[in-house]
mmCIF file of C-alpha atoms in Angstrom:
data_model
loop_
_atom_site.group_PDB
_atom_site.id
_atom_site.type_symbol
_atom_site.label_atom_id
_atom_site.label_comp_id
_atom_site.label_asym_id
_atom_site.label_seq_id
_atom_site.Cartn_x
_atom_site.Cartn_y
_atom_site.Cartn_z
ATOM 1 C CA UNK A 1 250.274 40.590 94.676
ATOM 2 C CA UNK A 2 248.598 37.376 94.155
ATOM 3 C CA UNK A 3 250.891 34.495 93.349
ATOM 4 C CA UNK A 4 249.279 31.670 91.685
ATOM 5 C CA UNK A 5 252.145 29.549 90.551
ATOM 6 C CA UNK A 6 255.788 29.324 91.141
ATOM 7 C CA UNK A 7 258.592 27.157 89.990
ATOM 8 C CA UNK A 8 261.576 25.663 91.832
ATOM 9 C CA UNK A 9 264.946 24.754 90.104
ATOM 10 C CA UNK A 10 267.792 22.474 91.122
ATOM 11 C CA UNK A 11 269.966 19.658 90.093
ATOM 12 C CA UNK A 12 269.642 16.298 92.180
ATOM 13 C CA UNK A 13 271.821 13.127 92.268
ATOM 14 C CA UNK A 14 269.935 10.121 93.196
ATOM 15 C CA UNK A 15 271.522 7.052 94.755
ATOM 16 C CA UNK A 16 269.338 4.064 93.651
ATOM 17 C CA UNK A 17 269.627 0.275 94.322
ATOM 18 C CA UNK A 18 267.691 -1.650 91.535
ATOM 19 C CA UNK A 19 266.962 -5.485 91.575
ATOM 20 C CA UNK A 20 265.897 -7.117 88.595
ATOM 21 C CA UNK A 21 264.098 -10.540 88.257
ATOM 22 C CA UNK A 22 261.968 -12.637 85.844
ATOM 23 C CA UNK A 23 258.694 -13.831 87.225
ATOM 24 C CA UNK A 24 256.152 -15.675 85.274
ATOM 25 C CA UNK A 25 257.439 -14.387 82.011
ATOM 26 C CA UNK A 26 257.441 -10.808 83.280
ATOM 27 C CA UNK A 27 260.393 -8.564 83.905
ATOM 28 C CA UNK A 28 260.323 -7.086 87.469
ATOM 29 C CA UNK A 29 262.101 -4.184 88.592
ATOM 30 C CA UNK A 30 262.479 -3.412 92.327
ATOM 31 C CA UNK A 31 264.208 0.088 93.126
ATOM 32 C CA UNK A 32 265.117 1.586 96.321
ATOM 33 C CA UNK A 33 266.083 5.083 96.976
ATOM 34 C CA UNK A 34 269.067 5.063 99.296
ATOM 35 C CA UNK A 35 270.209 8.705 99.347
ATOM 36 C CA UNK A 36 270.271 11.831 97.438
ATOM 37 C CA UNK A 37 272.288 14.980 97.268
ATOM 38 C CA UNK A 38 271.922 18.262 95.535
ATOM 39 C CA UNK A 39 274.449 19.098 92.882
ATOM 40 C CA UNK A 40 272.835 22.529 92.406
ATOM 41 C CA UNK A 41 270.882 23.577 95.509
ATOM 42 C CA UNK A 42 267.233 24.158 94.644
ATOM 43 C CA UNK A 43 265.783 27.899 94.677
ATOM 44 C CA UNK A 44 262.316 29.217 94.177
ATOM 45 C CA UNK A 45 261.729 31.809 91.550
ATOM 46 C CA UNK A 46 259.289 34.533 92.945
ATOM 47 C CA UNK A 47 258.995 37.864 91.173
ATOM 48 C CA UNK A 48 262.672 37.551 89.922
ATOM 49 C CA UNK A 49 264.007 36.749 93.159
ATOM 50 C CA UNK A 50 265.591 33.395 93.924
ATOM 51 C CA UNK A 51 264.844 31.991 97.352
ATOM 52 C CA UNK A 52 266.631 28.816 98.767
ATOM 53 C CA UNK A 53 264.202 26.022 99.503
ATOM 54 C CA UNK A 54 266.613 23.187 100.122
ATOM 55 C CA UNK A 55 265.002 22.057 103.366
ATOM 56 C CA UNK A 56 261.612 22.119 101.930
ATOM 57 C CA UNK A 57 262.777 20.222 98.829
ATOM 58 C CA UNK A 58 264.364 17.453 101.016
ATOM 59 C CA UNK A 59 260.965 16.911 102.706
ATOM 60 C CA UNK A 60 259.153 16.603 99.404
ATOM 61 C CA UNK A 61 261.722 14.103 98.376
ATOM 62 C CA UNK A 62 261.199 12.093 101.488
ATOM 63 C CA UNK A 63 257.532 12.418 101.198
ATOM 64 C CA UNK A 64 257.122 11.366 97.584
ATOM 65 C CA UNK A 65 260.290 8.909 97.174
ATOM 66 C CA UNK A 66 257.919 5.957 97.001
ATOM 67 C CA UNK A 67 255.888 7.457 94.175
ATOM 68 C CA UNK A 68 259.272 8.394 92.388
ATOM 69 C CA UNK A 69 260.790 4.781 92.540
ATOM 70 C CA UNK A 70 257.298 3.292 91.756
ATOM 71 C CA UNK A 71 257.077 5.436 88.781
ATOM 72 C CA UNK A 72 260.532 4.476 87.651
ATOM 73 C CA UNK A 73 260.003 0.733 88.108
ATOM 74 C CA UNK A 74 256.706 1.017 86.182
ATOM 75 C CA UNK A 75 258.457 2.534 83.348
ATOM 76 C CA UNK A 76 261.209 0.100 83.127
ATOM 77 C CA UNK A 77 258.790 -3.086 83.311
ATOM 78 C CA UNK A 78 256.578 -1.369 80.741
ATOM 79 C CA UNK A 79 259.457 -0.867 78.411
ATOM 80 C CA UNK A 80 260.802 -4.397 78.684
ATOM 81 C CA UNK A 81 258.158 -6.638 77.181
ATOM 82 C CA UNK A 82 259.700 -10.258 77.337
ATOM 83 C CA UNK A 83 257.110 -11.738 74.807
ATOM 84 C CA UNK A 84 257.945 -9.156 72.326
ATOM 85 C CA UNK A 85 261.687 -9.664 72.923
ATOM 86 C CA UNK A 86 261.246 -13.569 72.474
ATOM 87 C CA UNK A 87 259.446 -12.955 69.365
ATOM 88 C CA UNK A 88 262.009 -10.819 68.037
ATOM 89 C CA UNK A 89 265.084 -12.981 68.845
ATOM 90 C CA UNK A 90 263.245 -16.008 67.619
ATOM 91 C CA UNK A 91 262.629 -14.451 64.084
ATOM 92 C CA UNK A 92 266.206 -13.428 63.947
ATOM 93 C CA UNK A 93 267.279 -17.106 64.272
ATOM 94 C CA UNK A 94 264.429 -18.389 62.109
ATOM 95 C CA UNK A 95 266.698 -18.821 59.019
ATOM 96 C CA UNK A 96 269.789 -20.725 58.883
ATOM 97 C CA UNK A 97 272.807 -19.260 60.616
ATOM 98 C CA UNK A 98 275.193 -20.567 58.123
ATOM 99 C CA UNK A 99 274.774 -22.443 54.599
ATOM 100 C CA UNK A 100 277.686 -24.399 52.867
ATOM 101 C CA UNK A 101 278.720 -23.551 49.358
ATOM 102 C CA UNK A 102 276.832 -26.610 48.054
ATOM 103 C CA UNK A 103 273.354 -25.304 49.722
ATOM 104 C CA UNK A 104 272.930 -28.789 51.428
ATOM 105 C CA UNK A 105 274.480 -28.621 54.851
ATOM 106 C CA UNK A 106 273.169 -25.709 57.001
ATOM 107 C CA UNK A 107 273.800 -24.574 60.611
ATOM 108 C CA UNK A 108 270.370 -23.945 62.418
ATOM 109 C CA UNK A 109 270.382 -21.916 65.856
ATOM 110 C CA UNK A 110 267.753 -21.950 68.381
ATOM 111 C CA UNK A 111 267.739 -19.772 71.266
ATOM 112 C CA UNK A 112 266.924 -21.579 74.571
ATOM 113 C CA UNK A 113 267.368 -18.996 77.255
ATOM 114 C CA UNK A 114 268.251 -15.296 77.745
ATOM 115 C CA UNK A 115 269.612 -14.527 81.038
ATOM 116 C CA UNK A 116 270.768 -11.259 82.777
ATOM 117 C CA UNK A 117 273.524 -10.834 85.419
ATOM 118 C CA UNK A 118 273.820 -7.833 87.905
ATOM 119 C CA UNK A 119 274.386 -4.595 86.293
ATOM 120 C CA UNK A 120 277.090 -2.047 87.425
ATOM 121 C CA UNK A 121 277.086 1.554 86.972
ATOM 122 C CA UNK A 122 279.523 4.366 86.893
ATOM 123 C CA UNK A 123 279.557 8.008 85.912
ATOM 124 C CA UNK A 124 279.381 7.311 82.145
ATOM 125 C CA UNK A 125 278.297 3.661 81.496
ATOM 126 C CA UNK A 126 275.697 0.925 82.677
ATOM 127 C CA UNK A 127 276.947 -2.629 82.157
ATOM 128 C CA UNK A 128 274.520 -5.225 82.181
ATOM 129 C CA UNK A 129 275.620 -8.853 81.284
ATOM 130 C CA UNK A 130 273.473 -10.553 79.015
ATOM 131 C CA UNK A 131 273.875 -14.416 78.568
ATOM 132 C CA UNK A 132 272.321 -16.041 75.518
ATOM 133 C CA UNK A 133 272.080 -19.763 75.726
ATOM 134 C CA UNK A 134 271.830 -21.349 72.173
ATOM 135 C CA UNK A 135 271.240 -24.770 70.742
ATOM 136 C CA UNK A 136 273.105 -25.299 67.577
ATOM 137 C CA UNK A 137 272.797 -27.932 64.846
ATOM 138 C CA UNK A 138 274.474 -28.805 61.463
ATOM 139 C CA UNK A 139 271.948 -30.619 59.442
ATOM 140 C CA UNK A 140 270.427 -30.457 55.824
ATOM 141 C CA UNK A 141 267.117 -29.536 57.417
ATOM 142 C CA UNK A 142 265.823 -27.875 60.524
ATOM 143 C CA UNK A 143 265.297 -30.830 62.985
ATOM 144 C CA UNK A 144 261.777 -30.925 64.583
ATOM 145 C CA UNK A 145 263.342 -31.654 67.962
ATOM 146 C CA UNK A 146 265.244 -28.316 67.929
ATOM 147 C CA UNK A 147 264.042 -26.149 70.623
ATOM 148 C CA UNK A 148 261.040 -23.724 69.930
ATOM 149 C CA UNK A 149 260.971 -22.293 73.474
ATOM 150 C CA UNK A 150 262.935 -19.271 74.756
ATOM 151 C CA UNK A 151 262.886 -18.780 78.547
ATOM 152 C CA UNK A 152 264.102 -15.910 80.727
ATOM 153 C CA UNK A 153 266.075 -15.851 83.844
ATOM 154 C CA UNK A 154 268.566 -13.797 85.914
ATOM 155 C CA UNK A 155 271.897 -14.917 87.285
ATOM 156 C CA UNK A 156 273.932 -13.868 90.488
ATOM 157 C CA UNK A 157 276.952 -13.223 88.466
ATOM 158 C CA UNK A 158 278.059 -13.536 84.689
ATOM 159 C CA UNK A 159 280.067 -16.242 83.324
ATOM 160 C CA UNK A 160 283.793 -15.469 82.991
ATOM 161 C CA UNK A 161 283.978 -16.867 79.482
ATOM 162 C CA UNK A 162 281.762 -17.560 76.610
ATOM 163 C CA UNK A 163 281.390 -21.187 75.215
ATOM 164 C CA UNK A 164 279.709 -22.079 71.865
ATOM 165 C CA UNK A 165 278.786 -25.580 71.243
ATOM 166 C CA UNK A 166 277.229 -26.705 68.000
ATOM 167 C CA UNK A 167 276.019 -30.224 67.223
ATOM 168 C CA UNK A 168 276.698 -31.618 63.786
ATOM 169 C CA UNK A 169 274.229 -33.967 62.208
ATOM 170 C CA UNK A 170 275.592 -34.665 58.869
ATOM 171 C CA UNK A 171 273.856 -37.224 56.681
ATOM 172 C CA UNK A 172 275.804 -40.243 55.693
ATOM 173 C CA UNK A 173 274.286 -40.047 52.110
ATOM 174 C CA UNK A 174 276.071 -36.565 51.781
ATOM 175 C CA UNK A 175 279.469 -38.373 52.572
ATOM 176 C CA UNK A 176 278.583 -41.186 50.501
ATOM 177 C CA UNK A 177 278.033 -39.093 47.318
ATOM 178 C CA UNK A 178 281.459 -37.464 47.820
ATOM 179 C CA UNK A 179 283.071 -40.798 48.145
ATOM 180 C CA UNK A 180 281.178 -42.362 45.343
ATOM 181 C CA UNK A 181 282.360 -39.537 42.982
ATOM 182 C CA UNK A 182 285.922 -40.563 43.945
ATOM 183 C CA UNK A 183 285.696 -44.281 43.800
ATOM 184 C CA UNK A 184 282.897 -45.619 41.747
ATOM 185 C CA UNK A 185 284.022 -46.515 38.190
ATOM 186 C CA UNK A 186 287.512 -45.697 38.833
ATOM 187 C CA UNK A 187 290.039 -48.297 37.906
ATOM 188 C CA UNK A 188 292.950 -49.394 40.099
ATOM 189 C CA UNK A 189 296.042 -51.782 39.283
ATOM 190 C CA UNK A 190 297.866 -52.344 36.235
ATOM 191 C CA UNK A 191 296.159 -52.913 32.763
ATOM 192 C CA UNK A 192 296.334 -56.773 33.093
ATOM 193 C CA UNK A 193 294.951 -56.746 36.609
ATOM 194 C CA UNK A 194 292.307 -53.944 36.662
ATOM 195 C CA UNK A 195 289.888 -53.491 39.332
ATOM 196 C CA UNK A 196 286.816 -51.371 39.199
ATOM 197 C CA UNK A 197 284.466 -50.456 42.079
ATOM 198 C CA UNK A 198 280.686 -50.396 41.699
ATOM 199 C CA UNK A 199 277.633 -49.988 43.874
ATOM 200 C CA UNK A 200 279.184 -48.266 46.945
ATOM 201 C CA UNK A 201 277.073 -47.684 50.090
ATOM 202 C CA UNK A 202 278.252 -45.896 53.249
ATOM 203 C CA UNK A 203 276.905 -46.702 56.734
ATOM 204 C CA UNK A 204 278.040 -46.675 60.165
ATOM 205 C CA UNK A 205 277.564 -47.778 63.758
ATOM 206 C CA UNK A 206 278.700 -45.938 66.868
ATOM 207 C CA UNK A 207 282.100 -44.655 66.080
ATOM 208 C CA UNK A 208 282.940 -46.818 62.946
ATOM 209 C CA UNK A 209 282.168 -46.146 59.419
ATOM 210 C CA UNK A 210 281.426 -48.872 56.879
ATOM 211 C CA UNK A 211 281.486 -48.942 53.224
ATOM 212 C CA UNK A 212 280.215 -51.855 51.187
ATOM 213 C CA UNK A 213 280.937 -52.020 47.570
ATOM 214 C CA UNK A 214 281.334 -54.464 44.670
ATOM 215 C CA UNK A 215 284.333 -54.889 42.271
ATOM 216 C CA UNK A 216 284.480 -55.791 38.670
ATOM 217 C CA UNK A 217 287.302 -56.538 36.315
ATOM 218 C CA UNK A 218 290.184 -59.004 37.209
ATOM 219 C CA UNK A 219 288.753 -59.112 40.704
ATOM 220 C CA UNK A 220 285.028 -59.641 41.126
ATOM 221 C CA UNK A 221 283.532 -59.660 44.594
ATOM 222 C CA UNK A 222 282.004 -57.894 47.564
ATOM 223 C CA UNK A 223 284.033 -55.857 50.224
ATOM 224 C CA UNK A 224 283.466 -54.105 53.277
ATOM 225 C CA UNK A 225 285.921 -51.230 54.306
ATOM 226 C CA UNK A 226 285.604 -50.268 58.154
ATOM 227 C CA UNK A 227 287.317 -46.905 59.325
ATOM 228 C CA UNK A 228 287.166 -44.531 62.299
ATOM 229 C CA UNK A 229 287.409 -40.819 62.281
ATOM 230 C CA UNK A 230 289.469 -39.430 65.097
ATOM 231 C CA UNK A 231 289.884 -35.574 66.043
ATOM 232 C CA UNK A 232 293.532 -34.777 66.940
ATOM 233 C CA UNK A 233 293.696 -32.188 69.694
ATOM 234 C CA UNK A 234 297.366 -31.278 68.643
ATOM 235 C CA UNK A 235 296.852 -30.424 64.993
ATOM 236 C CA UNK A 236 293.033 -29.575 65.479
ATOM 237 C CA UNK A 237 292.100 -31.914 62.567
ATOM 238 C CA UNK A 238 290.139 -34.915 61.682
ATOM 239 C CA UNK A 239 292.066 -38.120 60.643
ATOM 240 C CA UNK A 240 290.729 -41.546 59.405
ATOM 241 C CA UNK A 241 292.254 -44.365 61.381
ATOM 242 C CA UNK A 242 291.909 -48.114 61.922
ATOM 243 C CA UNK A 243 291.140 -48.865 58.124
ATOM 244 C CA UNK A 244 290.244 -52.650 57.643
ATOM 245 C CA UNK A 245 289.179 -54.249 54.401
ATOM 246 C CA UNK A 246 287.371 -57.591 54.296
ATOM 247 C CA UNK A 247 286.214 -59.454 51.329
ATOM 248 C CA UNK A 248 282.593 -60.648 51.965
ATOM 249 C CA UNK A 249 281.839 -62.388 48.592
ATOM 250 C CA UNK A 250 283.428 -63.708 45.530
ATOM 251 C CA UNK A 251 286.819 -65.647 44.950
ATOM 252 C CA UNK A 252 289.691 -65.123 47.191
ATOM 253 C CA UNK A 253 292.406 -62.595 45.870
ATOM 254 C CA UNK A 254 296.041 -62.612 46.018
ATOM 255 C CA UNK A 255 298.098 -60.662 48.552
ATOM 256 C CA UNK A 256 299.163 -58.423 45.781
ATOM 257 C CA UNK A 257 295.816 -57.690 44.597
ATOM 258 C CA UNK A 258 294.493 -57.111 47.905
ATOM 259 C CA UNK A 259 297.278 -54.805 48.945
ATOM 260 C CA UNK A 260 296.567 -52.745 45.500
ATOM 261 C CA UNK A 261 292.841 -52.587 46.259
ATOM 262 C CA UNK A 262 293.281 -51.831 50.125
ATOM 263 C CA UNK A 263 295.875 -49.182 49.403
ATOM 264 C CA UNK A 264 293.802 -47.423 46.715
ATOM 265 C CA UNK A 265 290.612 -47.420 48.313
ATOM 266 C CA UNK A 266 292.117 -46.189 51.759
ATOM 267 C CA UNK A 267 294.033 -43.385 50.061
ATOM 268 C CA UNK A 268 291.018 -42.195 48.093
ATOM 269 C CA UNK A 269 288.644 -42.513 51.231
ATOM 270 C CA UNK A 270 291.023 -40.532 53.223
ATOM 271 C CA UNK A 271 291.518 -37.819 50.702
ATOM 272 C CA UNK A 272 287.719 -37.455 50.248
ATOM 273 C CA UNK A 273 286.164 -38.029 53.648
ATOM 274 C CA UNK A 274 289.048 -36.681 55.786
ATOM 275 C CA UNK A 275 289.503 -33.583 53.616
ATOM 276 C CA UNK A 276 285.708 -33.056 53.757
ATOM 277 C CA UNK A 277 285.355 -33.106 57.256
ATOM 278 C CA UNK A 278 288.308 -30.871 57.924
ATOM 279 C CA UNK A 279 287.025 -28.402 55.273
ATOM 280 C CA UNK A 280 283.581 -28.497 56.791
ATOM 281 C CA UNK A 281 285.385 -27.753 60.209
ATOM 282 C CA UNK A 282 287.383 -25.004 58.857
ATOM 283 C CA UNK A 283 284.298 -23.434 57.120
ATOM 284 C CA UNK A 284 282.534 -23.317 60.469
ATOM 285 C CA UNK A 285 285.586 -21.888 62.232
ATOM 286 C CA UNK A 286 285.883 -19.197 59.559
ATOM 287 C CA UNK A 287 282.189 -18.388 59.713
ATOM 288 C CA UNK A 288 282.169 -17.968 63.457
ATOM 289 C CA UNK A 289 285.369 -15.844 63.393
ATOM 290 C CA UNK A 290 283.829 -13.618 60.868
ATOM 291 C CA UNK A 291 280.610 -13.422 62.949
ATOM 292 C CA UNK A 292 283.014 -12.074 65.904
ATOM 293 C CA UNK A 293 284.851 -9.659 63.817
ATOM 294 C CA UNK A 294 283.007 -6.422 64.640
ATOM 295 C CA UNK A 295 279.858 -8.073 63.512
ATOM 296 C CA UNK A 296 276.542 -5.971 63.849
ATOM 297 C CA UNK A 297 274.293 -8.943 65.050
ATOM 298 C CA UNK A 298 271.333 -6.592 65.868
ATOM 299 C CA UNK A 299 271.092 -2.813 65.132
ATOM 300 C CA UNK A 300 273.382 -0.912 67.611
ATOM 301 C CA UNK A 301 275.018 -4.106 68.875
ATOM 302 C CA UNK A 302 278.444 -5.281 67.661
ATOM 303 C CA UNK A 303 280.200 -8.432 68.511
ATOM 304 C CA UNK A 304 284.104 -8.586 68.747
ATOM 305 C CA UNK A 305 286.254 -11.373 69.792
ATOM 306 C CA UNK A 306 287.871 -14.623 68.530
ATOM 307 C CA UNK A 307 288.157 -18.300 69.259
ATOM 308 C CA UNK A 308 290.650 -19.148 71.950
ATOM 309 C CA UNK A 309 290.391 -23.036 71.683
ATOM 310 C CA UNK A 310 288.139 -25.723 70.288
ATOM 311 C CA UNK A 311 287.631 -29.431 70.326
ATOM 312 C CA UNK A 312 285.354 -32.233 69.188
ATOM 313 C CA UNK A 313 283.356 -34.329 71.522
ATOM 314 C CA UNK A 314 280.233 -36.858 71.451
ATOM 315 C CA UNK A 315 281.163 -38.515 68.040
ATOM 316 C CA UNK A 316 278.523 -40.844 67.297
ATOM 317 C CA UNK A 317 276.937 -42.582 64.086
ATOM 318 C CA UNK A 318 273.354 -43.595 64.272
ATOM 319 C CA UNK A 319 270.326 -43.593 61.891
ATOM 320 C CA UNK A 320 272.125 -42.673 58.858
ATOM 321 C CA UNK A 321 273.746 -39.734 60.450
ATOM 322 C CA UNK A 322 277.139 -38.632 61.766
ATOM 323 C CA UNK A 323 276.805 -36.684 64.979
ATOM 324 C CA UNK A 324 279.518 -34.745 66.921
ATOM 325 C CA UNK A 325 279.750 -31.660 68.954
ATOM 326 C CA UNK A 326 282.141 -28.778 68.072
ATOM 327 C CA UNK A 327 282.930 -26.870 71.435
ATOM 328 C CA UNK A 328 284.691 -23.406 71.139
ATOM 329 C CA UNK A 329 285.963 -21.218 74.046
ATOM 330 C CA UNK A 330 285.371 -17.678 72.816
ATOM 331 C CA UNK A 331 287.007 -14.420 73.628
ATOM 332 C CA UNK A 332 283.676 -12.201 73.230
ATOM 333 C CA UNK A 333 282.621 -8.781 73.784
ATOM 334 C CA UNK A 334 279.550 -6.986 72.658
ATOM 335 C CA UNK A 335 279.564 -3.304 72.005
ATOM 336 C CA UNK A 336 276.313 -1.743 72.539
ATOM 337 C CA UNK A 337 276.132 1.618 70.695
ATOM 338 C CA UNK A 338 272.346 2.046 70.986
ATOM 339 C CA UNK A 339 269.133 -0.180 71.371
ATOM 340 C CA UNK A 340 266.291 0.031 68.888
ATOM 341 C CA UNK A 341 263.448 0.081 71.520
ATOM 342 C CA UNK A 342 260.942 -0.306 68.834
ATOM 343 C CA UNK A 343 262.139 -3.706 67.990
ATOM 344 C CA UNK A 344 262.871 -4.953 71.686
ATOM 345 C CA UNK A 345 261.357 -3.101 74.412
ATOM 346 C CA UNK A 346 257.876 -2.089 73.188
#
């Protein structure tokens, strides 16, 4: 009998140690075969007879283990194409992340860095921490200075919590229009001592807003109103404080008229600017919560979680814009049901 071809059968469990890294925009995988064991001992089928070949099979594994792990590493590195992943992520964030109801103010997000941590394996799961660092801006247009680069890296351990920071760049002209709609042409005071506000202009320096306006009617003159927004960490709201009204032109006014004007302007400014800032902040938070509520951000990947805490920092007024950063501590979990490799890995 001439035997030209025979087949062996067996089930093997491999103990592998894999190290991943990023080198010059390439995903690098280095695998080590530490041990193996037979779940089903190998046999050779010859003319219907099963012959045990465990010793021979062990020798073959030992001889060809380098080829096995090299082929595995090559397949992993060929599958993970970082330039294509970068292109896909940047395309996803090319449009505004959020647009306000009026269509003027938008949230722009730019991915800055994608990092991976050490993965863990058990009988049923592979856990690979992925950390995505984003630069976020609130503005009416996408700032040219917003990052256009996305780098890749590895981390020795994943962060214990997720922090989301977004910088607001609200144009003062936007807030000025809201204030003008509430103040300009409105009359204050009794019929015999009515005051009307005209020509309001909103500006600011550092942490203080400055509203300059003219009055007509019983009182004609120019005035400047200063006030300062403060974020209260107790009730988590913006409040306008330190109101100061100063007459810069025109005849002097009585204390009664001054009191009427200051009270009316302060009340209206607080109701418009303060409420708008808090409304905008609440819209952002509700959008963020909705994004974390079983949201499928990419096919097969869903986000779940919530906002643990948030605060405002780096408030500043400069060059016609109001800047501040909203920083939120997130309780975030990503559920990966499947990954479409056609979009990310090839």
